[in-house]
Coordinates of C-alpha atoms in Angstrom, one line a residue:
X106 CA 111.8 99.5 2.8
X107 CA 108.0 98.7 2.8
X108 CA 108.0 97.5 6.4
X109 CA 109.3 100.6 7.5
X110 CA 106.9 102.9 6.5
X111 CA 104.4 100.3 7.2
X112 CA 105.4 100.2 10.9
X113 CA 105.6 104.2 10.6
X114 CA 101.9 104.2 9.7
X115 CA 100.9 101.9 12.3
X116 CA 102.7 103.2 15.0
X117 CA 100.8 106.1 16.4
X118 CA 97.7 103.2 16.5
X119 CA 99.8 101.0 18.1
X120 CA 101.2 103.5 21.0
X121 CA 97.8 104.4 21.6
X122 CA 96.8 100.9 22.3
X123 CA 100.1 100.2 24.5
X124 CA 99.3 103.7 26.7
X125 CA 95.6 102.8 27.0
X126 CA 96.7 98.7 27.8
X127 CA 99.1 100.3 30.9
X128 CA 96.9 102.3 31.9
X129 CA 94.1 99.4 32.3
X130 CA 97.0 97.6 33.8
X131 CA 97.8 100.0 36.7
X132 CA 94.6 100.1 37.7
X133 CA 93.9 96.3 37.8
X134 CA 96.9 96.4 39.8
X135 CA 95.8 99.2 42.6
X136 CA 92.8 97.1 42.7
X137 CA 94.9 93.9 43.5
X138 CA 96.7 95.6 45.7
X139 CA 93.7 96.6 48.0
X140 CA 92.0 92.8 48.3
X141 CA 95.4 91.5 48.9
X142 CA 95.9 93.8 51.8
X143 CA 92.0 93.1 53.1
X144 CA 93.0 89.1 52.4
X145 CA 96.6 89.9 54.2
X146 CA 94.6 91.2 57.2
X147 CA 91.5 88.6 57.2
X148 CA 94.4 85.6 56.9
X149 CA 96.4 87.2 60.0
X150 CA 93.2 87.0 62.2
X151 CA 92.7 83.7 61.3
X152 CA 96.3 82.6 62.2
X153 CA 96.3 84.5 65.3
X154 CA 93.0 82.9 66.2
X155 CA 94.7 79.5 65.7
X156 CA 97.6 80.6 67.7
X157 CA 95.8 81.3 70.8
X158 CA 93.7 78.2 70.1
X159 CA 96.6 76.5 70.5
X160 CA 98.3 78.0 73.4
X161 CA 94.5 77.4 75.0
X162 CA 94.7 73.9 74.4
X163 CA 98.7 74.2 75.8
X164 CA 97.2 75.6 79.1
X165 CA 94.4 72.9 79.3
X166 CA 97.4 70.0 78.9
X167 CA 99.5 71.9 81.8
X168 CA 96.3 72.7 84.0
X169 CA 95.4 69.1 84.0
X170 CA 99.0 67.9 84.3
X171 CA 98.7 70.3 87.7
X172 CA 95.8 69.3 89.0
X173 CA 96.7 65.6 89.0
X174 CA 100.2 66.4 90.5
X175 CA 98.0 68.3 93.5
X176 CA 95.8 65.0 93.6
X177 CA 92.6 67.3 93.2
X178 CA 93.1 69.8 95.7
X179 CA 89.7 72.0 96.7
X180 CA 92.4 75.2 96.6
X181 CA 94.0 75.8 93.8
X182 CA 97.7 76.4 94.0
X183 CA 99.7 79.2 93.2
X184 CA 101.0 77.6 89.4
X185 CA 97.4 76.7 88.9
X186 CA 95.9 80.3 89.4
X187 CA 98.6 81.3 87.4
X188 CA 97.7 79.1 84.5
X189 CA 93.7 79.8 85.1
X190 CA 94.8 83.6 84.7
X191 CA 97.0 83.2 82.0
X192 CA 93.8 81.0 80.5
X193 CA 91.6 83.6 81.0
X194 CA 94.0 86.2 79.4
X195 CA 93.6 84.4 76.3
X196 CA 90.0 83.4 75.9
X197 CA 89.7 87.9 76.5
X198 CA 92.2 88.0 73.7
X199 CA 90.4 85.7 71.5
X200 CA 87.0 87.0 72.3
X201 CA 89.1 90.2 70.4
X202 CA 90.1 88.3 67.3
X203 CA 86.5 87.3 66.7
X204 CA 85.6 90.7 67.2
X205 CA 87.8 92.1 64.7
X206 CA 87.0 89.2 62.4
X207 CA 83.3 89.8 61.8
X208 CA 84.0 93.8 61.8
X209 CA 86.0 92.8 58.4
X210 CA 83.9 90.5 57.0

């Protein structure tokens, strides 16, 4: 029976330590959550950035495949002002990205 009343004497130390230890917890956690979300949101603009990066350098491949089918015609044709709209479309919507990057940084 020693340990019992042993444990009964420590125990209101002890509960104080375990609210006080859950309480530190919960608000390193709150904290966690609010970078993660700024990282979740800086991350997403980067991978949006190398998504239109990428459909960029897409629209470059078919531009050129384009022009050398039209043997380098002075007009362009109507697919190739397509693309050359479509390519400026997304060097607008990049030009946003980078925007929006540096305002969070």
């Amino acid at each position: 029976m020693p340990t019992r009343n042993d444990f009964q004497k420590e125990w209101p130390k002890i509960k104080g330590q375990l609210k006080k230890m859950s309480t530190d917890a919960l608000v390193l956690a709150k904290r966690g959550e609010k970078e993660f979300r700024e990282f979740s949101k800086q991350g997403k603009f980067y991978l949006d950035s190398t998504a239109l990066n990428l459909k960029k350098e897409h629209l470059y491949y078919l531009i050129g495949k384009e022009y050398v089918n039209a043997k380098c015609p002075g007009t362009h044709s109507a697919q190739m002002r397509k693309l050359l709209e479509e390519l400026d479309g997304l060097d607008r919507d990049a030009q946003v990205i980078q925007r929006k990057m540096k305002v969070k940084t």
